[in-house]
Amino acid sequence: MVFRWSSPEARCLLLSLLLLAFWEEGSGQLHYSVPEEAKHGTFVGRIAQDLGLELAELVPRLFRLASKDRGDLLEVNLQNGILFVNSRIDREELCGRSVECSIHLEVIVDRPLQVFHVEVEVKDINDNPPMFSVKEQKLSIPESRLLDSRFPLEGASDADVGENAMLTYKLSPNEFFILDIIKTKDKDKFPVLVLRKLLDREENPQLKLLLTATDGGKPEFTGSVSLLILVLDANDNAPVFDRPVYEVKMYENQANQTLVIWLNASDADEGINKEMMYSFSSLVPPMVRRKFQINERTGEIKVNDAIDFEDSNAYEILVDVTDKGNPPMVGHCTVLVELLDENDNSPEVVVTSLSLPVKEDALVGTVIALISVSDQDSGSNGQVTCSLTPHGPFKLVSTYKNYYSLVLDSVLDRESVSGFELVVTARDGGSPSLWATASVSVEVADVNDNAPAFPQPEYTVFVKENNPPGCHIFTVSAQDADTQENAQVSYSLVERRVGERALSSYVSVHGESGKVYALQPLDHEELELLQFQVSARDAGVPPLGSNVTLLVFVLDENDNAPALLTPPAGSAGGAVTELVPRSVGAGHVVAKVRAVDADSGYNAWLSYELQPTAGGGRSLFRVGLYTGEISTTRALDEADPSRQSLLVLVRDHGEPPLTATATVLVSLTESGQAQKVSSRALAGSAVQEAALVDVNVYLIIAICAVSSLLVLTLLLYTALRCSAPPSEGECGPGKPRLVCSSAVGSWSYSQQRGQRVCSGEGPPKTDLMAFSPSLPPCPVVEVEVEDQSVEGNQSRKVGCYIFIFVFCVVNIFSHRIFSNIYLRIFLFFEYRLYSNVPSNTFVI
């Protein structure tokens, strides 16, 4: 495939290769050039394409230019990515007489953050003509001057640089003078008049010439000055300096009256024509006259004002020496003073913040700020290095020359450190070095990285039953280590079902304070333990949360009176009627009152009292305090009334105690009457005699079977009770129990610790609850109660279930005597299992 270099494709390819090579050579810096005085909208370069950025991402990524110089001179069209001229660019105004002139741009794009450096060179155009400082230069030349005498002229100046400032001079045609050019080390040119024909004042007292200066630009510009030459009569010899040009080097910031140079001139004349006076030429600018002074008699040039390398690094002083002849004659020389730089300027630090505050989850390498440093000195005095203190999680990265980026070097944690005070120190390479600092405050912004935390995972709360609706029972509180909305905690219930009802029908929690309220009165008989969770959630995005468990124990109150068991069918008016032979002795059980209480603990502990009646039955009968059995106190006699009405009061041990009453009617009968009653009963049932014989046979069989079952049950129950292995060794502390004690007989709660009861004959018992009347009543407070061990009670539960089953069978198929015997045998074995309990301990 053959390319034609004149084709557009070939030119584009060549341009791309050149840009690529230029990019690699500039270490990531783009270089463009634009002529000064370019019109608004002039194309500079396709900056987006050259930086490898897509046009569609310029606006979303916040593409922008930053410049510490003149940021409004250039602009970028975000639609096509072209860099164009935005306002007038004057190279002379921007860079003065400097040969190199460029605009430094920083291109910044976000998401992710990137910083590019672009140098736009401003090229000079020939827009300034040569200028002379005066419109007319006057020269006084004696007619006696010899041929080839030289008379220096003030040259023109051009604000442009390069070829546009290369001046050529031309003198108007005349017969007396020609023009010669003197070149200095700085490649400047000074015009000098050279006398080619002797002057005759009488013939030509004055001459008018025109000096024209032309620059090297295209198109070229010219400037001119009039030369008025006055021809003087008399003095033949003019003073002459040792050298036409003197060069002096000295450091800046010299003190006043410091000697710069001592000029020396000589005159070949004699007498007064040899006496000379030194002075600055009329062409010396006022600014130079202020900086330096000359001694007119000795020719000493001294410093008269502050001289600063940064203001001007060189001075050109034209000096005249004039004799006192008549007419006086003048000699000329040029003194070039070159200033040497000293380290007298501290560095300057400019910080441009980009991403403040910094989120604590910012990635390592995130650019926090851009830092630029500068120093007006030159050479090593202007070479600046930067350092960061303290280092911490940040570091400085050099991006280009005197430009740095403050980047994140490690992860942040606002909960540990919420802010940093950084100091950027810039130090130059002078001796001694000078330095400057700049402070950067970096605030760490919070993110939601901490969930609300409760002090403990579970709380135990005790609430008395029958509480008023809406009462406050507990307050949960969670703390969040974050700030602002990330630390705003709200509370809510974790909804679940409690039986057939929703949890929210029992309790509620205030969303802000965390206070837990009981919405309805709680009933211990219906619900002993209410277990639920409260959730704490912050307001962050996304929100974080945690849960806490509440164990609400409903404490029993004495709100149920004792209830009497239903009297047998046929009893009159709910009273129990018992027939008692008069032949019974003392201690004979005539009846038994049974009552139950729906409460628990002391509130369900019942006692029985026999109330005095009008019949005086109180002295004849007594009732068991805790059994409810009514028995005779003495043997009956004929004098005792035949009908006795007993009133039994059943009382619980609650505060205040609740009571119930039962009426027992006792009929005293003679033995013969009892037999007669029995005979009549037998005679009345003669018809059923055959059936009764069959029933008795079945009864005997049932009694034998139940007796066998009784023995088997006792053996099985004893084996289960004694063979259950302890869960925690033979002896030792058991799990905490809820111990209730009261000196006045009411229930109260305290946090005690149950102990295993150990005996030498059998395993330790863990299902005891002891009550000590010496302990003070415990206030109802929020304490932690651990559940009882399940393993230690399994054997007892099995035995109790078997006992209940057999007891029911005995009551159904046998006489009450057998059931009583069975009950007493069971209680005896149960007591034997606890025979090692101290005598002063009450055992339930």
JSON list of C-alpha atoms in Angstrom, two decimals, residues 624-816:
[
{"chain": "A", "resi": 624, "resn": "GLY", "atom": "CA", "xyz": [-55.96, -30.34, 110.02]},
{"chain": "A", "resi": 625, "resn": "LEU", "atom": "CA", "xyz": [-54.22, -26.98, 109.42]},
{"chain": "A", "resi": 626, "resn": "TYR", "atom": "CA", "xyz": [-52.90, -27.98, 106.01]},
{"chain": "A", "resi": 627, "resn": "THR", "atom": "CA", "xyz": [-54.72, -31.29, 105.27]},
{"chain": "A", "resi": 628, "resn": "GLY", "atom": "CA", "xyz": [-58.36, -30.17, 105.71]},
{"chain": "A", "resi": 629, "resn": "GLU", "atom": "CA", "xyz": [-59.21, -33.45, 107.52]},
{"chain": "A", "resi": 630, "resn": "ILE", "atom": "CA", "xyz": [-61.91, -33.09, 110.20]},
{"chain": "A", "resi": 631, "resn": "SER", "atom": "CA", "xyz": [-61.40, -35.47, 113.10]},
{"chain": "A", "resi": 632, "resn": "THR", "atom": "CA", "xyz": [-62.81, -35.94, 116.60]},
{"chain": "A", "resi": 633, "resn": "THR", "atom": "CA", "xyz": [-61.01, -34.46, 119.56]},
{"chain": "A", "resi": 634, "resn": "ARG", "atom": "CA", "xyz": [-62.45, -36.97, 122.07]},
{"chain": "A", "resi": 635, "resn": "ALA", "atom": "CA", "xyz": [-64.66, -39.99, 122.27]},
{"chain": "A", "resi": 636, "resn": "LEU", "atom": "CA", "xyz": [-68.34, -39.30, 121.61]},
{"chain": "A", "resi": 637, "resn": "ASP", "atom": "CA", "xyz": [-70.98, -39.79, 124.30]},
{"chain": "A", "resi": 638, "resn": "GLU", "atom": "CA", "xyz": [-74.72, -39.68, 124.54]},
{"chain": "A", "resi": 639, "resn": "ALA", "atom": "CA", "xyz": [-74.72, -36.08, 125.69]},
{"chain": "A", "resi": 640, "resn": "ASP", "atom": "CA", "xyz": [-73.36, -34.79, 122.40]},
{"chain": "A", "resi": 641, "resn": "PRO", "atom": "CA", "xyz": [-75.99, -33.33, 120.05]},
{"chain": "A", "resi": 642, "resn": "SER", "atom": "CA", "xyz": [-76.97, -35.68, 117.27]},
{"chain": "A", "resi": 643, "resn": "ARG", "atom": "CA", "xyz": [-76.43, -33.07, 114.55]},
{"chain": "A", "resi": 644, "resn": "GLN", "atom": "CA", "xyz": [-73.32, -30.99, 114.31]},
{"chain": "A", "resi": 645, "resn": "SER", "atom": "CA", "xyz": [-72.82, -28.09, 111.79]},
{"chain": "A", "resi": 646, "resn": "LEU", "atom": "CA", "xyz": [-69.17, -27.32, 111.15]},
{"chain": "A", "resi": 647, "resn": "LEU", "atom": "CA", "xyz": [-67.96, -24.19, 109.30]},
{"chain": "A", "resi": 648, "resn": "VAL", "atom": "CA", "xyz": [-64.48, -24.59, 107.79]},
{"chain": "A", "resi": 649, "resn": "LEU", "atom": "CA", "xyz": [-62.59, -21.42, 106.71]},
{"chain": "A", "resi": 650, "resn": "VAL", "atom": "CA", "xyz": [-60.04, -21.92, 103.92]},
{"chain": "A", "resi": 651, "resn": "ARG", "atom": "CA", "xyz": [-57.41, -19.15, 103.81]},
{"chain": "A", "resi": 652, "resn": "ASP", "atom": "CA", "xyz": [-54.42, -18.62, 101.49]},
{"chain": "A", "resi": 653, "resn": "HIS", "atom": "CA", "xyz": [-51.16, -16.93, 102.49]},
{"chain": "A", "resi": 654, "resn": "GLY", "atom": "CA", "xyz": [-51.30, -13.99, 100.09]},
{"chain": "A", "resi": 655, "resn": "GLU", "atom": "CA", "xyz": [-51.23, -10.30, 100.99]},
{"chain": "A", "resi": 656, "resn": "PRO", "atom": "CA", "xyz": [-54.00, -9.60, 101.71]},
{"chain": "A", "resi": 657, "resn": "PRO", "atom": "CA", "xyz": [-55.19, -13.19, 102.25]},
{"chain": "A", "resi": 658, "resn": "LEU", "atom": "CA", "xyz": [-58.33, -14.44, 100.46]},
{"chain": "A", "resi": 659, "resn": "THR", "atom": "CA", "xyz": [-60.73, -16.94, 102.02]},
{"chain": "A", "resi": 660, "resn": "ALA", "atom": "CA", "xyz": [-63.52, -19.38, 101.26]},
{"chain": "A", "resi": 661, "resn": "THR", "atom": "CA", "xyz": [-65.88, -21.32, 103.61]},
{"chain": "A", "resi": 662, "resn": "ALA", "atom": "CA", "xyz": [-67.25, -24.85, 103.56]},
{"chain": "A", "resi": 663, "resn": "THR", "atom": "CA", "xyz": [-70.12, -26.26, 105.68]},
{"chain": "A", "resi": 664, "resn": "VAL", "atom": "CA", "xyz": [-69.94, -29.85, 106.92]},
{"chain": "A", "resi": 665, "resn": "LEU", "atom": "CA", "xyz": [-73.04, -31.42, 108.55]},
{"chain": "A", "resi": 666, "resn": "VAL", "atom": "CA", "xyz": [-72.17, -34.29, 110.94]},
{"chain": "A", "resi": 667, "resn": "SER", "atom": "CA", "xyz": [-74.97, -36.64, 112.10]},
{"chain": "A", "resi": 668, "resn": "LEU", "atom": "CA", "xyz": [-74.21, -38.77, 115.15]},
{"chain": "A", "resi": 669, "resn": "THR", "atom": "CA", "xyz": [-75.94, -42.17, 114.95]},
{"chain": "A", "resi": 670, "resn": "GLU", "atom": "CA", "xyz": [-76.22, -45.13, 117.24]},
{"chain": "A", "resi": 671, "resn": "SER", "atom": "CA", "xyz": [-74.59, -48.39, 116.22]},
{"chain": "A", "resi": 672, "resn": "GLY", "atom": "CA", "xyz": [-77.89, -50.26, 116.16]},
{"chain": "A", "resi": 673, "resn": "GLN", "atom": "CA", "xyz": [-79.44, -47.54, 114.03]},
{"chain": "A", "resi": 674, "resn": "ALA", "atom": "CA", "xyz": [-76.58, -47.83, 111.65]},
{"chain": "A", "resi": 675, "resn": "GLN", "atom": "CA", "xyz": [-77.18, -51.57, 111.40]},
{"chain": "A", "resi": 676, "resn": "LYS", "atom": "CA", "xyz": [-80.87, -51.01, 110.86]},
{"chain": "A", "resi": 677, "resn": "VAL", "atom": "CA", "xyz": [-80.14, -48.58, 108.16]},
{"chain": "A", "resi": 678, "resn": "SER", "atom": "CA", "xyz": [-77.82, -51.10, 106.62]},
{"chain": "A", "resi": 679, "resn": "SER", "atom": "CA", "xyz": [-80.41, -53.88, 106.89]},
{"chain": "A", "resi": 680, "resn": "ARG", "atom": "CA", "xyz": [-83.01, -51.72, 105.22]},
{"chain": "A", "resi": 681, "resn": "ALA", "atom": "CA", "xyz": [-80.52, -50.91, 102.56]},
{"chain": "A", "resi": 682, "resn": "LEU", "atom": "CA", "xyz": [-79.77, -54.60, 102.07]},
{"chain": "A", "resi": 683, "resn": "ALA", "atom": "CA", "xyz": [-83.45, -55.51, 102.05]},
{"chain": "A", "resi": 684, "resn": "GLY", "atom": "CA", "xyz": [-84.10, -52.75, 99.57]},
{"chain": "A", "resi": 685, "resn": "SER", "atom": "CA", "xyz": [-81.46, -54.17, 97.34]},
{"chain": "A", "resi": 686, "resn": "ALA", "atom": "CA", "xyz": [-82.33, -57.86, 97.58]},
{"chain": "A", "resi": 687, "resn": "VAL", "atom": "CA", "xyz": [-83.37, -57.75, 94.00]},
{"chain": "A", "resi": 688, "resn": "GLN", "atom": "CA", "xyz": [-79.85, -56.91, 93.01]},
{"chain": "A", "resi": 689, "resn": "GLU", "atom": "CA", "xyz": [-78.14, -59.50, 95.19]},
{"chain": "A", "resi": 690, "resn": "ALA", "atom": "CA", "xyz": [-76.98, -61.63, 92.31]},
{"chain": "A", "resi": 691, "resn": "ALA", "atom": "CA", "xyz": [-75.49, -58.62, 90.55]},
{"chain": "A", "resi": 692, "resn": "LEU", "atom": "CA", "xyz": [-73.68, -57.52, 93.72]},
{"chain": "A", "resi": 693, "resn": "VAL", "atom": "CA", "xyz": [-72.06, -60.96, 94.01]},
{"chain": "A", "resi": 694, "resn": "ASP", "atom": "CA", "xyz": [-70.66, -60.55, 90.53]},
{"chain": "A", "resi": 695, "resn": "VAL", "atom": "CA", "xyz": [-69.46, -57.03, 91.32]},
{"chain": "A", "resi": 696, "resn": "ASN", "atom": "CA", "xyz": [-67.67, -58.22, 94.46]},
{"chain": "A", "resi": 697, "resn": "VAL", "atom": "CA", "xyz": [-65.86, -60.86, 92.46]},
{"chain": "A", "resi": 698, "resn": "TYR", "atom": "CA", "xyz": [-64.75, -58.22, 89.97]},
{"chain": "A", "resi": 699, "resn": "LEU", "atom": "CA", "xyz": [-63.79, -55.93, 92.86]},
{"chain": "A", "resi": 700, "resn": "ILE", "atom": "CA", "xyz": [-61.56, -58.59, 94.42]},
{"chain": "A", "resi": 701, "resn": "ILE", "atom": "CA", "xyz": [-59.86, -59.17, 91.07]},
{"chain": "A", "resi": 702, "resn": "ALA", "atom": "CA", "xyz": [-59.36, -55.39, 90.60]},
{"chain": "A", "resi": 703, "resn": "ILE", "atom": "CA", "xyz": [-57.90, -55.01, 94.09]},
{"chain": "A", "resi": 704, "resn": "CYS", "atom": "CA", "xyz": [-55.33, -57.72, 93.41]},
{"chain": "A", "resi": 705, "resn": "ALA", "atom": "CA", "xyz": [-54.40, -56.22, 90.06]},
{"chain": "A", "resi": 706, "resn": "VAL", "atom": "CA", "xyz": [-54.09, -52.71, 91.49]},
{"chain": "A", "resi": 707, "resn": "SER", "atom": "CA", "xyz": [-51.95, -53.96, 94.37]},
{"chain": "A", "resi": 708, "resn": "SER", "atom": "CA", "xyz": [-49.57, -55.61, 91.93]},
{"chain": "A", "resi": 709, "resn": "LEU", "atom": "CA", "xyz": [-49.48, -52.45, 89.86]},
{"chain": "A", "resi": 710, "resn": "LEU", "atom": "CA", "xyz": [-48.80, -50.46, 93.05]},
{"chain": "A", "resi": 711, "resn": "VAL", "atom": "CA", "xyz": [-45.71, -52.49, 93.90]},
{"chain": "A", "resi": 712, "resn": "LEU", "atom": "CA", "xyz": [-44.42, -52.31, 90.32]},
{"chain": "A", "resi": 713, "resn": "THR", "atom": "CA", "xyz": [-44.92, -48.52, 90.19]},
{"chain": "A", "resi": 714, "resn": "LEU", "atom": "CA", "xyz": [-43.09, -47.92, 93.47]},
{"chain": "A", "resi": 715, "resn": "LEU", "atom": "CA", "xyz": [-40.14, -50.04, 92.34]},
{"chain": "A", "resi": 716, "resn": "LEU", "atom": "CA", "xyz": [-39.96, -48.29, 88.95]},
{"chain": "A", "resi": 717, "resn": "TYR", "atom": "CA", "xyz": [-40.31, -44.83, 90.43]},
{"chain": "A", "resi": 718, "resn": "THR", "atom": "CA", "xyz": [-37.58, -45.46, 93.02]},
{"chain": "A", "resi": 719, "resn": "ALA", "atom": "CA", "xyz": [-35.21, -46.80, 90.34]},
{"chain": "A", "resi": 720, "resn": "LEU", "atom": "CA", "xyz": [-35.76, -43.76, 88.10]},
{"chain": "A", "resi": 721, "resn": "ARG", "atom": "CA", "xyz": [-35.27, -41.36, 90.98]},
{"chain": "A", "resi": 722, "resn": "CYS", "atom": "CA", "xyz": [-32.03, -42.96, 92.13]},
{"chain": "A", "resi": 723, "resn": "SER", "atom": "CA", "xyz": [-30.43, -43.80, 88.80]},
{"chain": "A", "resi": 724, "resn": "ALA", "atom": "CA", "xyz": [-30.52, -40.30, 87.15]},
{"chain": "A", "resi": 725, "resn": "PRO", "atom": "CA", "xyz": [-26.86, -39.23, 86.79]},
{"chain": "A", "resi": 726, "resn": "PRO", "atom": "CA", "xyz": [-25.99, -35.74, 88.00]},
{"chain": "A", "resi": 727, "resn": "SER", "atom": "CA", "xyz": [-25.09, -33.24, 85.31]},
{"chain": "A", "resi": 728, "resn": "GLU", "atom": "CA", "xyz": [-22.44, -31.46, 87.29]},
{"chain": "A", "resi": 729, "resn": "GLY", "atom": "CA", "xyz": [-20.66, -33.90, 89.56]},
{"chain": "A", "resi": 730, "resn": "GLU", "atom": "CA", "xyz": [-21.78, -35.34, 92.84]},
{"chain": "A", "resi": 731, "resn": "CYS", "atom": "CA", "xyz": [-21.72, -32.13, 94.83]},
{"chain": "A", "resi": 732, "resn": "GLY", "atom": "CA", "xyz": [-21.36, -28.55, 93.86]},
{"chain": "A", "resi": 733, "resn": "PRO", "atom": "CA", "xyz": [-23.21, -25.38, 93.06]},
{"chain": "A", "resi": 734, "resn": "GLY", "atom": "CA", "xyz": [-26.31, -25.79, 90.96]},
{"chain": "A", "resi": 735, "resn": "LYS", "atom": "CA", "xyz": [-27.86, -23.33, 88.60]},
{"chain": "A", "resi": 736, "resn": "PRO", "atom": "CA", "xyz": [-29.34, -20.12, 90.02]},
{"chain": "A", "resi": 737, "resn": "ARG", "atom": "CA", "xyz": [-32.90, -20.41, 91.36]},
{"chain": "A", "resi": 738, "resn": "LEU", "atom": "CA", "xyz": [-35.60, -17.89, 92.07]},
{"chain": "A", "resi": 739, "resn": "VAL", "atom": "CA", "xyz": [-35.85, -18.06, 95.86]},
{"chain": "A", "resi": 740, "resn": "CYS", "atom": "CA", "xyz": [-38.80, -16.46, 97.60]},
{"chain": "A", "resi": 741, "resn": "SER", "atom": "CA", "xyz": [-38.94, -15.80, 101.29]},
{"chain": "A", "resi": 742, "resn": "SER", "atom": "CA", "xyz": [-40.84, -13.63, 103.70]},
{"chain": "A", "resi": 743, "resn": "ALA", "atom": "CA", "xyz": [-40.97, -13.20, 107.43]},
{"chain": "A", "resi": 744, "resn": "VAL", "atom": "CA", "xyz": [-44.70, -12.42, 107.27]},
{"chain": "A", "resi": 745, "resn": "GLY", "atom": "CA", "xyz": [-45.73, -15.20, 104.94]},
{"chain": "A", "resi": 746, "resn": "SER", "atom": "CA", "xyz": [-45.86, -13.37, 101.58]},
{"chain": "A", "resi": 747, "resn": "TRP", "atom": "CA", "xyz": [-43.90, -14.14, 98.43]},
{"chain": "A", "resi": 748, "resn": "SER", "atom": "CA", "xyz": [-40.94, -12.03, 97.39]},
{"chain": "A", "resi": 749, "resn": "TYR", "atom": "CA", "xyz": [-38.10, -12.60, 94.98]},
{"chain": "A", "resi": 750, "resn": "SER", "atom": "CA", "xyz": [-34.34, -12.36, 95.32]},
{"chain": "A", "resi": 751, "resn": "GLN", "atom": "CA", "xyz": [-31.35, -13.55, 93.38]},
{"chain": "A", "resi": 752, "resn": "GLN", "atom": "CA", "xyz": [-30.02, -16.53, 95.33]},
{"chain": "A", "resi": 753, "resn": "ARG", "atom": "CA", "xyz": [-28.02, -19.54, 94.22]},
{"chain": "A", "resi": 754, "resn": "GLY", "atom": "CA", "xyz": [-29.42, -23.03, 94.73]},
{"chain": "A", "resi": 755, "resn": "GLN", "atom": "CA", "xyz": [-27.07, -25.74, 96.04]},
{"chain": "A", "resi": 756, "resn": "ARG", "atom": "CA", "xyz": [-27.14, -29.41, 95.26]},
{"chain": "A", "resi": 757, "resn": "VAL", "atom": "CA", "xyz": [-28.24, -31.57, 98.23]},
{"chain": "A", "resi": 758, "resn": "CYS", "atom": "CA", "xyz": [-25.86, -34.52, 98.50]},
{"chain": "A", "resi": 759, "resn": "SER", "atom": "CA", "xyz": [-26.40, -37.71, 100.46]},
{"chain": "A", "resi": 760, "resn": "GLY", "atom": "CA", "xyz": [-24.34, -40.82, 100.80]},
{"chain": "A", "resi": 761, "resn": "GLU", "atom": "CA", "xyz": [-27.15, -43.14, 99.73]},
{"chain": "A", "resi": 762, "resn": "GLY", "atom": "CA", "xyz": [-28.39, -41.65, 96.48]},
{"chain": "A", "resi": 763, "resn": "PRO", "atom": "CA", "xyz": [-27.70, -39.05, 93.81]},
{"chain": "A", "resi": 764, "resn": "PRO", "atom": "CA", "xyz": [-27.83, -35.32, 94.55]},
{"chain": "A", "resi": 765, "resn": "LYS", "atom": "CA", "xyz": [-31.19, -33.60, 94.28]},
{"chain": "A", "resi": 766, "resn": "THR", "atom": "CA", "xyz": [-31.56, -30.43, 92.23]},
{"chain": "A", "resi": 767, "resn": "ASP", "atom": "CA", "xyz": [-35.32, -29.90, 92.33]},
{"chain": "A", "resi": 768, "resn": "LEU", "atom": "CA", "xyz": [-35.59, -28.48, 95.85]},
{"chain": "A", "resi": 769, "resn": "MET", "atom": "CA", "xyz": [-36.75, -24.97, 96.70]},
{"chain": "A", "resi": 770, "resn": "ALA", "atom": "CA", "xyz": [-35.98, -23.73, 100.19]},
{"chain": "A", "resi": 771, "resn": "PHE", "atom": "CA", "xyz": [-37.69, -20.90, 102.03]},
{"chain": "A", "resi": 772, "resn": "SER", "atom": "CA", "xyz": [-36.00, -19.23, 104.97]},
{"chain": "A", "resi": 773, "resn": "PRO", "atom": "CA", "xyz": [-38.13, -16.92, 107.15]},
{"chain": "A", "resi": 774, "resn": "SER", "atom": "CA", "xyz": [-35.00, -15.10, 108.30]},
{"chain": "A", "resi": 775, "resn": "LEU", "atom": "CA", "xyz": [-34.32, -13.51, 104.92]},
{"chain": "A", "resi": 776, "resn": "PRO", "atom": "CA", "xyz": [-35.66, -9.97, 104.40]},
{"chain": "A", "resi": 777, "resn": "PRO", "atom": "CA", "xyz": [-38.31, -9.43, 101.71]},
{"chain": "A", "resi": 778, "resn": "CYS", "atom": "CA", "xyz": [-36.76, -8.81, 98.32]},
{"chain": "A", "resi": 779, "resn": "PRO", "atom": "CA", "xyz": [-37.92, -5.88, 96.19]},
{"chain": "A", "resi": 780, "resn": "VAL", "atom": "CA", "xyz": [-39.17, -6.73, 92.79]},
{"chain": "A", "resi": 781, "resn": "VAL", "atom": "CA", "xyz": [-36.29, -5.75, 90.56]},
{"chain": "A", "resi": 782, "resn": "GLU", "atom": "CA", "xyz": [-34.98, -6.77, 87.17]},
{"chain": "A", "resi": 783, "resn": "VAL", "atom": "CA", "xyz": [-32.71, -9.76, 87.72]},
{"chain": "A", "resi": 784, "resn": "GLU", "atom": "CA", "xyz": [-31.49, -12.60, 85.60]},
{"chain": "A", "resi": 785, "resn": "VAL", "atom": "CA", "xyz": [-32.91, -16.05, 86.31]},
{"chain": "A", "resi": 786, "resn": "GLU", "atom": "CA", "xyz": [-31.58, -19.07, 84.50]},
{"chain": "A", "resi": 787, "resn": "ASP", "atom": "CA", "xyz": [-33.86, -21.91, 83.45]},
{"chain": "A", "resi": 788, "resn": "GLN", "atom": "CA", "xyz": [-33.81, -25.00, 85.55]},
{"chain": "A", "resi": 789, "resn": "SER", "atom": "CA", "xyz": [-31.93, -27.96, 84.25]},
{"chain": "A", "resi": 790, "resn": "VAL", "atom": "CA", "xyz": [-34.20, -30.25, 82.27]},
{"chain": "A", "resi": 791, "resn": "GLU", "atom": "CA", "xyz": [-32.09, -33.35, 82.63]},
{"chain": "A", "resi": 792, "resn": "GLY", "atom": "CA", "xyz": [-32.31, -33.41, 86.43]},
{"chain": "A", "resi": 793, "resn": "ASN", "atom": "CA", "xyz": [-36.15, -33.42, 86.41]},
{"chain": "A", "resi": 794, "resn": "GLN", "atom": "CA", "xyz": [-36.85, -36.01, 83.69]},
{"chain": "A", "resi": 795, "resn": "SER", "atom": "CA", "xyz": [-36.88, -38.96, 86.07]},
{"chain": "A", "resi": 796, "resn": "ARG", "atom": "CA", "xyz": [-39.13, -37.17, 88.55]},
{"chain": "A", "resi": 797, "resn": "LYS", "atom": "CA", "xyz": [-41.57, -36.15, 85.83]},
{"chain": "A", "resi": 798, "resn": "VAL", "atom": "CA", "xyz": [-41.85, -39.76, 84.61]},
{"chain": "A", "resi": 799, "resn": "GLY", "atom": "CA", "xyz": [-42.42, -40.97, 88.15]},
{"chain": "A", "resi": 800, "resn": "CYS", "atom": "CA", "xyz": [-45.04, -38.30, 88.81]},
{"chain": "A", "resi": 801, "resn": "TYR", "atom": "CA", "xyz": [-46.92, -39.17, 85.61]},
{"chain": "A", "resi": 802, "resn": "ILE", "atom": "CA", "xyz": [-46.95, -42.88, 86.54]},
{"chain": "A", "resi": 803, "resn": "PHE", "atom": "CA", "xyz": [-48.09, -42.03, 90.08]},
{"chain": "A", "resi": 804, "resn": "ILE", "atom": "CA", "xyz": [-50.98, -39.88, 88.84]},
{"chain": "A", "resi": 805, "resn": "PHE", "atom": "CA", "xyz": [-52.08, -42.58, 86.41]},
{"chain": "A", "resi": 806, "resn": "VAL", "atom": "CA", "xyz": [-52.05, -45.35, 89.05]},
{"chain": "A", "resi": 807, "resn": "PHE", "atom": "CA", "xyz": [-53.69, -43.11, 91.62]},
{"chain": "A", "resi": 808, "resn": "CYS", "atom": "CA", "xyz": [-56.55, -42.42, 89.23]},
{"chain": "A", "resi": 809, "resn": "VAL", "atom": "CA", "xyz": [-56.93, -46.14, 88.51]},
{"chain": "A", "resi": 810, "resn": "VAL", "atom": "CA", "xyz": [-56.98, -46.92, 92.23]},
{"chain": "A", "resi": 811, "resn": "ASN", "atom": "CA", "xyz": [-59.64, -44.27, 92.88]},
{"chain": "A", "resi": 812, "resn": "ILE", "atom": "CA", "xyz": [-61.77, -45.68, 90.09]},
{"chain": "A", "resi": 813, "resn": "PHE", "atom": "CA", "xyz": [-61.54, -49.38, 90.77]},
{"chain": "A", "resi": 814, "resn": "SER", "atom": "CA", "xyz": [-60.87, -49.60, 94.53]},
{"chain": "A", "resi": 815, "resn": "HIS", "atom": "CA", "xyz": [-62.09, -48.36, 97.82]},
{"chain": "A", "resi": 816, "resn": "ARG", "atom": "CA", "xyz": [-60.94, -45.01, 99.25]}
]
